[in-house]
Amino acid sequence: EAGVAQSPRYKIIEKRQSVAFWCNPISGHATLYWYQQILGQGPKLLIQFQNNGVVDDSQLPKDRFSAERLKGVDSTLKIQPAKLEDSAVYLCASSLEWSGSLVEQYFGPGTRLTVT
Amino acid sequence: GEDVEQSLFLSVREGDSSVINCTYTDSSSTYLYWYKQEPGAGLQLLTYIFSNMDMKQDQRLTVLLNKKDKHLSLRIADTQTGDSAIYFCAERVNDYKLSFGAGTTVTVRA
């Protein structure tokens, strides 16, 4: 079974530029998550999708970050304009379910963003 | 700050046992998890424990849960060099969301 795919793996941009990340979850997984992991910290949930609907985006800085999952499969996360503090690893994860019983999230390798 | 707290570093000799500790805040958490992150990779679920359990053993891994103190620990027996990684404790809040600690970097020395 193929895992969660993310691209690009690395990205370096200047502040005020825009950037987009792509995620392809495990086939059949209805729930998709985007996390931000700043160096030295644990992952922080930015947004969670159930199919193509948003379950939680309470920690997404909506003035600059946006995410979509139009067909309920792939997802993109965009930052526009980027700030220095956006430098982090952006992790995508997916799971079969999203609540109730044990929910095992499968993580992709992440995209490391450096904003200069 | 993090709602889930962990010590940041642990150094252990190869063959010894490692114990990683974690405290969490949400007394209604149904599941608590341990994830492992190797350099350049995403997080991998190592093990989990349901909140009505005190202990769970899975091969070299033992998870202990003290609900009264909101304390979780992970013991790795016979620690190997391949166990060098960052270990994250996570609690499930609101029945769907994971809140992670900052991670404990485990270094295994020969």
Coordinates of N, CA and C in Angstrom, one line a residue:
Chain A
E1 N 0.9 -1.2 0.0 CA 0.0 0.0 0.0 C 0.9 1.2 0.0
A2 N 0.6 2.1 -0.9 CA 1.4 3.4 -1.0 C 1.1 4.2 0.2
G3 N 2.1 5.0 0.7 CA 1.9 5.9 1.8 C 1.4 7.2 1.3
V4 N 1.4 8.2 2.3 CA 1.0 9.5 2.0 C 2.1 10.2 1.2
A5 N 1.8 10.8 0.1 CA 2.8 11.4 -0.8 C 2.7 13.0 -0.6
Q6 N 3.9 13.6 -0.5 CA 3.9 15.1 -0.5 C 4.9 15.6 -1.4
S7 N 4.7 16.8 -2.0 CA 5.7 17.5 -2.8 C 5.5 19.0 -2.7
P8 N 6.5 19.8 -2.9 CA 7.9 19.3 -2.9 C 8.4 18.9 -1.6
R9 N 9.6 18.3 -1.5 CA 10.2 17.9 -0.2 C 10.8 19.1 0.5
Y10 N 11.4 20.0 -0.3 CA 12.0 21.2 0.2 C 11.6 22.4 -0.6
K11 N 11.5 23.6 0.0 CA 11.2 24.8 -0.7 C 11.9 25.9 0.1
I12 N 12.6 26.8 -0.7 CA 13.1 28.0 -0.1 C 12.5 29.2 -0.9
I13 N 11.9 30.1 -0.1 CA 11.4 31.3 -0.8 C 11.7 32.5 0.1
E14 N 11.5 33.7 -0.5 CA 11.7 34.9 0.2 C 10.4 35.4 0.8
K15 N 10.5 36.1 1.9 CA 9.3 36.6 2.6 C 8.5 37.4 1.6
R16 N 7.2 37.3 1.8 CA 6.2 38.0 0.9 C 5.9 37.2 -0.4
Q17 N 6.7 36.2 -0.7 CA 6.3 35.4 -1.8 C 5.3 34.4 -1.4
S18 N 4.7 33.7 -2.4 CA 3.7 32.7 -2.2 C 4.3 31.3 -2.4
V19 N 3.6 30.3 -1.8 CA 4.1 28.9 -2.0 C 2.9 28.0 -1.8
A20 N 3.0 26.8 -2.5 CA 1.9 25.8 -2.4 C 2.5 24.4 -2.2
F21 N 1.9 23.7 -1.4 CA 2.3 22.3 -1.1 C 1.2 21.4 -1.5
W22 N 1.5 20.2 -1.9 CA 0.6 19.2 -2.4 C 0.6 17.9 -1.6
C23 N -0.5 17.3 -1.4 CA -0.6 16.1 -0.6 C -1.5 15.1 -1.3
N24 N -1.1 13.8 -1.4 CA -1.9 12.8 -1.9 C -2.0 11.7 -0.8
P25 N -3.2 11.6 -0.2 CA -3.4 10.7 0.9 C -3.4 9.2 0.5
I26 N -3.4 8.3 1.5 CA -3.6 6.9 1.2 C -4.9 6.7 0.6
S27 N -5.0 5.8 -0.4 CA -6.2 5.5 -1.2 C -7.3 5.1 -0.2
G28 N -8.5 5.7 -0.3 CA -9.6 5.3 0.5 C -9.7 6.0 1.9
H29 N -8.7 6.8 2.2 CA -8.7 7.6 3.5 C -9.6 8.8 3.3
A30 N -10.6 8.9 4.1 CA -11.5 10.0 3.9 C -11.0 11.3 4.6
T31 N -10.2 11.1 5.6 CA -9.8 12.2 6.4 C -8.4 12.6 6.1
L32 N -8.2 13.9 6.0 CA -6.8 14.4 5.6 C -6.5 15.6 6.5
Y33 N -5.3 15.6 7.0 CA -4.8 16.6 8.0 C -3.6 17.4 7.4
W34 N -3.5 18.6 7.7 CA -2.3 19.4 7.5 C -1.8 19.9 8.9
Y35 N -0.5 19.6 9.1 CA 0.2 20.0 10.3 C 1.3 21.0 10.0
Q36 N 1.6 21.9 11.0 CA 2.8 22.7 10.9 C 3.7 22.2 12.0
Q37 N 5.0 21.9 11.7 CA 5.9 21.5 12.7 C 7.1 22.4 12.7
I38 N 7.1 23.4 13.7 CA 8.3 24.3 13.8 C 9.4 23.6 14.5
L39 N 10.6 23.9 14.1 CA 11.8 23.2 14.7 C 11.7 23.2 16.2
G40 N 11.9 22.0 16.8 CA 11.9 21.9 18.3 C 10.5 21.8 18.9
Q41 N 9.5 21.7 18.1 CA 8.1 21.6 18.6 C 7.4 20.4 18.0
G42 N 6.3 20.0 18.6 CA 5.5 19.0 18.0 C 4.6 19.5 16.9
P43 N 4.0 18.6 16.1 CA 3.1 19.1 15.0 C 1.9 19.8 15.6
K44 N 1.5 20.9 14.9 CA 0.3 21.6 15.3 C -0.7 21.5 14.2
L45 N -1.9 21.0 14.5 CA -2.9 20.9 13.4 C -3.3 22.2 12.8
L46 N -3.2 22.4 11.5 CA -3.7 23.6 10.8 C -5.1 23.4 10.3
I47 N -5.4 22.3 9.7 CA -6.7 22.1 9.1 C -6.9 20.6 9.0
Q48 N -8.2 20.2 9.1 CA -8.6 18.8 9.0 C -9.8 18.7 8.1
F49 N -9.7 17.9 7.1 CA -10.8 17.6 6.1 C -11.4 16.3 6.3
Q50 N -12.7 16.2 6.2 CA -13.4 14.9 6.1 C -14.0 14.9 4.7
N51 N -13.5 14.1 3.8 CA -13.8 14.1 2.4 C -13.4 15.6 1.9
N52 N -14.3 16.3 1.3 CA -13.9 17.7 0.9 C -14.5 18.7 1.8
G53 N -15.0 18.4 3.0 CA -15.5 19.3 4.0 C -14.5 19.6 5.1
V54 N -14.5 20.8 5.7 CA -13.6 21.1 6.7 C -14.2 20.8 8.1
V55 N -13.4 20.0 8.8 CA -13.8 19.6 10.2 C -13.3 20.6 11.2
D56 N -12.1 21.1 11.0 CA -11.5 22.0 12.0 C -10.4 22.8 11.3
D57 N -10.5 24.1 11.3 CA -9.5 25.0 10.8 C -9.2 26.1 11.7
S58 N -9.5 25.8 13.0 CA -9.4 26.9 14.0 C -8.0 27.4 14.2
Q59 N -6.9 26.7 13.9 CA -5.6 27.2 14.0 C -4.9 27.5 12.7
L60 N -5.7 27.7 11.7 CA -5.2 28.1 10.4 C -5.2 29.6 10.3
P61 N -4.0 30.2 10.1 CA -4.0 31.7 9.9 C -4.6 32.1 8.6
K62 N -5.9 32.4 8.6 CA -6.7 32.5 7.4 C -6.3 33.7 6.6
D63 N -5.6 34.7 7.2 CA -5.3 35.9 6.4 C -4.2 35.5 5.4
R64 N -3.5 34.4 5.6 CA -2.4 34.1 4.7 C -2.4 32.7 4.2
F65 N -3.0 31.8 5.0 CA -3.0 30.4 4.7 C -4.4 30.0 4.1
S66 N -4.3 29.1 3.1 CA -5.6 28.5 2.6 C -5.3 27.1 2.2
A67 N -6.4 26.3 2.2 CA -6.2 24.9 1.9 C -7.5 24.4 1.2
E68 N -7.3 23.5 0.3 CA -8.5 22.9 -0.4 C -8.3 21.5 -0.7
R69 N -9.5 20.8 -0.8 CA -9.5 19.4 -1.1 C -10.7 19.2 -2.0
L70 N -10.7 19.7 -3.2 CA -11.8 19.8 -4.0 C -12.6 18.5 -4.3
K71 N -11.9 17.5 -4.7 CA -12.5 16.2 -5.0 C -12.5 15.2 -4.0
G72 N -12.1 15.6 -2.7 CA -12.1 14.7 -1.6 C -10.9 13.7 -1.6
V73 N -9.9 14.0 -2.5 CA -8.7 13.2 -2.5 C -7.5 14.0 -2.2
D74 N -6.8 14.5 -3.3 CA -5.6 15.3 -3.1 C -6.0 16.6 -2.4
S75 N -4.9 17.2 -1.8 CA -5.1 18.5 -1.2 C -3.9 19.4 -1.4
T76 N -4.2 20.7 -1.4 CA -3.1 21.7 -1.5 C -3.2 22.7 -0.4
L77 N -2.1 23.1 0.1 CA -2.0 24.1 1.2 C -1.2 25.3 0.6
K78 N -1.7 26.5 0.7 CA -1.0 27.6 0.2 C -0.7 28.7 1.2
I79 N 0.4 29.3 1.1 CA 0.7 30.5 1.9 C 1.0 31.7 1.1
Q80 N 0.3 32.8 1.3 CA 0.4 34.0 0.5 C 0.0 35.2 1.3
P81 N 0.9 36.1 1.7 CA 2.3 36.1 1.5 C 3.0 35.4 2.7
A82 N 4.2 34.8 2.4 CA 4.9 34.1 3.5 C 5.6 35.1 4.4
K83 N 5.7 34.6 5.6 CA 6.5 35.4 6.6 C 7.7 34.5 7.1
L84 N 8.6 35.2 7.8 CA 9.8 34.4 8.3 C 9.4 33.3 9.2
E85 N 8.3 33.6 10.0 CA 7.9 32.6 11.1 C 7.1 31.4 10.5
D86 N 6.9 31.4 9.2 CA 6.3 30.3 8.5 C 7.3 29.2 8.2
S87 N 8.6 29.5 8.4 CA 9.6 28.4 8.2 C 9.3 27.3 9.2
A88 N 9.1 26.1 8.6 CA 8.7 24.9 9.3 C 8.6 23.7 8.4
V89 N 8.3 22.6 8.9 CA 8.0 21.4 8.1 C 6.5 21.3 8.1
Y90 N 5.9 21.1 6.9 CA 4.5 21.0 6.8 C 4.2 19.5 6.5
L91 N 3.5 18.9 7.4 CA 3.2 17.5 7.3 C 1.7 17.3 6.9
C92 N 1.5 16.3 6.0 CA 0.2 15.9 5.7 C 0.0 14.5 6.2
A93 N -1.2 14.2 6.7 CA -1.5 12.9 7.2 C -2.9 12.5 6.8
S94 N -3.2 11.3 6.8 CA -4.6 10.8 6.4 C -5.0 9.7 7.3
S95 N -6.3 9.5 7.4 CA -6.8 8.3 8.2 C -8.1 7.9 7.6
L96 N -8.5 6.6 7.9 CA -9.7 6.1 7.4 C -10.9 6.8 8.1
E97 N -10.9 6.9 9.4 CA -11.9 7.5 10.2 C -11.4 8.8 10.7
W98 N -12.3 9.6 11.4 CA -11.8 10.8 12.1 C -12.2 10.9 13.5
S99 N -13.2 10.1 14.0 CA -13.6 10.2 15.4 C -14.1 8.8 15.8
G100 N -14.5 8.7 17.1 CA -15.0 7.4 17.6 C -13.9 6.5 18.1
S101 N -13.7 5.5 17.3 CA -12.7 4.5 17.7 C -11.3 5.0 17.5
L102 N -10.3 4.1 17.7 CA -8.9 4.4 17.5 C -8.8 5.0 16.1
V103 N -8.2 6.2 16.0 CA -7.9 6.8 14.7 C -6.4 6.8 14.4
E104 N -6.0 6.0 13.5 CA -4.5 6.0 13.2 C -4.3 6.9 12.1
Q105 N -3.5 7.9 12.3 CA -3.1 8.8 11.3 C -1.7 8.4 10.7
Y106 N -1.7 8.4 9.4 CA -0.5 8.0 8.6 C 0.1 9.3 8.0
F107 N 1.4 9.5 8.3 CA 2.0 10.8 8.0 C 2.9 10.7 6.7
G108 N 2.9 11.7 5.9 CA 3.8 11.8 4.8 C 5.1 12.3 5.3
P109 N 6.2 12.4 4.4 CA 7.5 12.8 4.8 C 7.6 14.3 5.1
G110 N 6.7 15.1 4.7 CA 6.7 16.5 5.0 C 7.4 17.3 3.9
T111 N 7.1 18.6 3.9 CA 7.8 19.6 3.1 C 8.4 20.6 4.0
R112 N 9.8 20.7 3.8 CA 10.5 21.7 4.7 C 10.5 23.0 4.0
L113 N 9.9 24.0 4.6 CA 9.9 25.4 4.0 C 10.8 26.3 4.8
T114 N 11.7 26.9 4.0 CA 12.5 28.0 4.6 C 12.2 29.3 4.0
V115 N 11.8 30.3 4.8 CA 11.5 31.6 4.3 C 12.6 32.5 4.7
T116 N 13.2 33.2 3.7 CA 14.4 34.1 4.0 C 14.0 35.5 3.8
Chain B
G1 N 2.1 27.7 25.1 CA 3.0 26.5 25.3 C 2.2 25.2 25.0
E2 N 2.9 24.1 25.1 CA 2.3 22.8 24.8 C 1.4 22.4 25.9
D3 N 0.2 21.8 25.6 CA -0.6 21.2 26.6 C 0.0 19.8 27.0
V4 N 0.7 19.2 26.2 CA 1.4 17.9 26.4 C 2.8 18.2 26.7
E5 N 3.4 17.8 27.8 CA 4.8 18.1 28.1 C 5.6 16.9 28.2
Q6 N 6.8 17.0 27.6 CA 7.8 15.9 27.6 C 9.2 16.5 27.9
S7 N 10.0 15.6 28.5 CA 11.4 16.0 28.6 C 12.0 16.0 27.2
L8 N 13.0 16.9 27.0 CA 13.5 17.1 25.6 C 14.5 16.1 25.1
F9 N 15.3 15.6 26.0 CA 16.4 14.8 25.6 C 16.6 13.6 26.5
L10 N 17.0 12.4 25.9 CA 17.4 11.2 26.7 C 18.5 10.6 26.0
S11 N 19.6 10.3 26.8 CA 20.7 9.5 26.3 C 20.7 8.2 27.0
V12 N 20.9 7.1 26.2 CA 20.8 5.8 26.8 C 21.9 4.9 26.1
R13 N 22.4 3.9 26.9 CA 23.4 3.0 26.4 C 22.7 1.9 25.7
E14 N 23.3 1.5 24.6 CA 22.7 0.3 23.8 C 22.5 -0.9 24.7
G15 N 21.4 -1.5 24.7 CA 21.1 -2.7 25.5 C 20.3 -2.3 26.8
D16 N 20.4 -1.1 27.2 CA 19.7 -0.6 28.4 C 18.2 -0.4 28.0
S17 N 17.4 -0.1 29.1 CA 16.0 0.3 28.9 C 15.9 1.8 28.8
S18 N 15.1 2.3 28.0 CA 14.8 3.8 27.9 C 13.4 4.0 28.5
V19 N 13.2 5.1 29.2 CA 11.9 5.5 29.7 C 11.7 6.9 29.3
I20 N 10.6 7.2 28.6 CA 10.3 8.5 28.1 C 8.9 8.9 28.8
N21 N 8.9 10.0 29.5 CA 7.8 10.4 30.2 C 7.0 11.6 29.6
C22 N 5.7 11.6 29.9 CA 4.9 12.6 29.3 C 3.7 13.0 30.3
T23 N 3.4 14.2 30.3 CA 2.2 14.6 31.1 C 1.2 15.3 30.1
Y24 N -0.1 15.0 30.3 CA -1.1 15.6 29.4 C -2.1 16.3 30.3
T25 N -3.0 17.0 29.6 CA -3.9 17.9 30.4 C -5.4 17.5 30.3
D26 N -5.8 16.8 29.2 CA -7.3 16.6 29.0 C -7.7 15.3 29.7
S27 N -8.4 15.4 30.8 CA -8.7 14.2 31.5 C -9.8 13.3 30.7
S28 N -10.4 13.9 29.7 CA -11.4 13.2 28.9 C -10.8 12.5 27.7
S29 N -9.4 12.6 27.5 CA -8.8 12.0 26.4 C -9.1 10.5 26.3
T30 N -9.5 10.0 25.2 CA -9.9 8.6 25.1 C -8.7 7.7 24.7
Y31 N -7.8 8.3 23.9 CA -6.6 7.5 23.5 C -5.4 8.4 23.7
L32 N -4.3 7.7 24.0 CA -3.0 8.4 24.1 C -2.0 7.6 23.2
Y33 N -1.2 8.4 22.5 CA -0.4 7.8 21.5 C 1.1 8.1 21.7
W34 N 1.9 7.2 21.2 CA 3.4 7.5 21.0 C 3.7 7.3 19.6
Y35 N 4.3 8.4 19.0 CA 4.8 8.4 17.7 C 6.3 8.5 17.7
K36 N 6.9 8.0 16.6 CA 8.4 8.0 16.4 C 8.7 8.8 15.1
Q37 N 9.6 9.7 15.2 CA 10.0 10.4 14.0 C 11.5 10.3 13.8
E38 N 11.9 9.7 12.7 CA 13.3 9.6 12.3 C 13.7 10.7 11.4
P39 N 15.0 11.1 11.3 CA 15.4 12.3 10.5 C 14.9 12.3 9.1
G40 N 14.3 13.4 8.7 CA 13.8 13.5 7.4 C 12.5 12.8 7.0
A41 N 11.9 12.2 8.0 CA 10.7 11.4 7.8 C 9.5 11.9 8.6
G42 N 8.3 11.5 8.2 CA 7.1 11.8 8.9 C 7.0 11.0 10.2
L43 N 5.9 11.2 10.9 CA 5.7 10.5 12.2 C 5.1 9.1 11.9
Q44 N 5.6 8.2 12.7 CA 5.1 6.8 12.6 C 4.5 6.4 13.9
L45 N 3.2 5.9 13.9 CA 2.6 5.5 15.1 C 3.3 4.2 15.7
L46 N 3.8 4.4 16.9 CA 4.5 3.3 17.6 C 3.5 2.4 18.3
T47 N 2.8 3.0 19.2 CA 1.8 2.3 20.0 C 0.8 3.3 20.6
Y48 N -0.2 2.8 21.2 CA -1.3 3.7 21.8 C -1.8 2.9 23.0
I49 N -2.6 3.7 23.8 CA -3.3 3.1 24.9 C -4.6 3.7 25.1
F50 N -5.6 2.9 25.3 CA -7.0 3.4 25.6 C -7.0 3.9 27.0
S51 N -7.8 4.8 27.3 CA -7.8 5.5 28.6 C -8.3 4.6 29.7
N52 N -9.0 3.5 29.4 CA -9.4 2.6 30.5 C -8.4 1.5 30.9
M53 N -7.2 1.7 30.3 CA -6.1 0.7 30.5 C -5.1 1.4 31.4
D54 N -4.3 0.6 32.2 CA -3.2 1.1 32.9 C -1.9 0.8 32.3
M55 N -1.9 -0.3 31.5 CA -0.6 -0.8 30.9 C -0.9 -1.5 29.6
K56 N 0.0 -1.3 28.7 CA 0.0 -2.1 27.5 C 1.4 -2.5 27.1
Q57 N 1.5 -3.8 26.7 CA 2.9 -4.2 26.3 C 2.8 -4.7 24.8
D58 N 3.8 -4.3 24.1 CA 3.9 -4.7 22.7 C 5.3 -4.9 22.3
Q59 N 5.7 -6.2 22.4 CA 7.1 -6.6 22.2 C 8.1 -5.8 23.1
R60 N 8.9 -5.0 22.6 CA 9.9 -4.3 23.5 C 9.3 -3.0 24.1
L61 N 8.1 -2.7 23.7 CA 7.5 -1.5 24.2 C 6.5 -1.7 25.3
T62 N 6.6 -0.9 26.4 CA 5.6 -1.0 27.4 C 5.1 0.4 27.7
V63 N 3.8 0.6 27.7 CA 3.2 1.9 27.9 C 2.5 1.8 29.3
L64 N 2.8 2.8 30.1 CA 2.1 2.9 31.4 C 1.3 4.2 31.5
L65 N 0.0 4.1 32.0 CA -0.8 5.2 32.1 C -1.3 5.4 33.5
N66 N -1.1 6.6 34.0 CA -1.6 7.0 35.3 C -2.6 8.1 35.1
K67 N -3.9 7.8 35.1 CA -4.9 8.8 34.8 C -5.0 9.8 35.9
K68 N -4.8 9.4 37.1 CA -5.0 10.3 38.2 C -4.0 11.5 38.1
D69 N -2.7 11.1 37.7 CA -1.7 12.1 37.6 C -1.6 12.6 36.1
K70 N -2.4 12.1 35.2 CA -2.3 12.4 33.8 C -0.8 12.3 33.3
H71 N -0.3 11.1 33.6 CA 1.1 10.8 33.3 C 1.1 9.5 32.4
L72 N 1.9 9.6 31.4 CA 2.1 8.5 30.4 C 3.6 8.3 30.2
S73 N 3.9 7.0 30.2 CA 5.3 6.7 29.9 C 5.5 5.6 28.9
L74 N 6.6 5.7 28.2 CA 7.0 4.6 27.2 C 8.3 4.1 27.6
R75 N 8.3 2.8 27.8 CA 9.6 2.1 28.1 C 10.0 1.2 26.9
I76 N 11.2 1.4 26.5 CA 11.8 0.6 25.4 C 12.8 -0.3 26.0
A77 N 12.6 -1.6 25.9 CA 13.5 -2.6 26.5 C 14.6 -2.8 25.5
D78 N 15.8 -3.1 26.0 CA 16.9 -3.5 25.1 C 17.1 -2.5 24.0
T79 N 17.3 -1.3 24.3 CA 17.4 -0.2 23.3 C 18.5 -0.4 22.3
Q80 N 18.1 -0.3 21.0 CA 19.1 -0.5 19.9 C 19.4 0.9 19.2
T81 N 20.4 0.9 18.4 CA 20.8 2.1 17.7 C 19.7 2.6 16.8
G82 N 18.9 1.6 16.3 CA 17.8 2.0 15.4 C 16.6 2.7 16.2
D83 N 16.7 2.7 17.5 CA 15.7 3.4 18.3 C 16.0 4.9 18.4
S84 N 17.2 5.3 18.0 CA 17.5 6.7 18.0 C 16.5 7.5 17.1
A85 N 15.8 8.4 17.7 CA 14.8 9.2 17.0 C 14.2 10.2 18.0
I86 N 13.2 10.9 17.5 CA 12.4 11.8 18.3 C 11.1 11.1 18.6
Y87 N 10.7 11.0 19.8 CA 9.4 10.3 20.3 C 8.4 11.4 20.7
F88 N 7.2 11.3 20.2 CA 6.2 12.3 20.5 C 5.1 11.6 21.2
C89 N 4.7 12.2 22.3 CA 3.5 11.8 23.0 C 2.3 12.6 22.5
A90 N 1.1 12.0 22.3 CA 0.0 12.8 21.8 C -1.3 12.4 22.6
E91 N -2.1 13.3 22.8 CA -3.4 13.0 23.4 C -4.5 13.3 22.4
R92 N -5.6 12.5 22.5 CA -6.7 12.8 21.6 C -7.7 13.7 22.4
V93 N -8.0 14.9 21.8 CA -8.9 15.8 22.5 C -10.1 16.0 21.6
N94 N -11.3 16.3 22.2 CA -12.5 16.5 21.5 C -12.8 15.3 20.6
D95 N -12.4 14.2 20.9 CA -12.6 12.9 20.2 C -12.1 12.8 18.8
Y96 N -11.4 13.9 18.3 CA -10.9 13.7 16.9 C -9.6 14.4 16.7
K97 N -9.1 15.2 17.6 CA -7.9 16.0 17.3 C -6.7 15.5 18.2
L98 N -5.6 15.5 17.6 CA -4.4 15.1 18.3 C -3.6 16.4 18.8
S99 N -3.2 16.4 20.1 CA -2.4 17.4 20.6 C -1.0 16.8 21.0
F100 N 0.0 17.2 20.3 CA 1.3 16.6 20.5 C 2.2 17.4 21.5
G101 N 3.1 16.6 22.1 CA 4.1 17.3 22.9 C 5.3 17.7 22.0
A102 N 6.3 18.3 22.6 CA 7.4 18.9 21.8 C 8.4 17.8 21.3
G103 N 8.2 16.6 21.9 CA 9.1 15.5 21.4 C 10.3 15.3 22.3
T104 N 10.7 14.0 22.5 CA 11.9 13.7 23.3 C 12.9 13.1 22.3
T105 N 14.1 13.7 22.2 CA 15.1 13.2 21.3 C 15.9 12.1 22.1
V106 N 15.8 10.9 21.6 CA 16.5 9.8 22.2 C 17.8 9.4 21.4
T107 N 18.9 9.5 22.1 CA 20.2 9.1 21.5 C 20.7 7.9 22.1
V108 N 21.0 6.9 21.3 CA 21.5 5.6 21.8 C 23.0 5.6 21.5
R109 N 23.8 5.4 22.6 CA 25.2 5.3 22.5 C 25.7 3.9 22.7
A110 N 26.8 3.6 22.0 CA 27.4 2.3 22.0 C 28.0 2.0 23.3

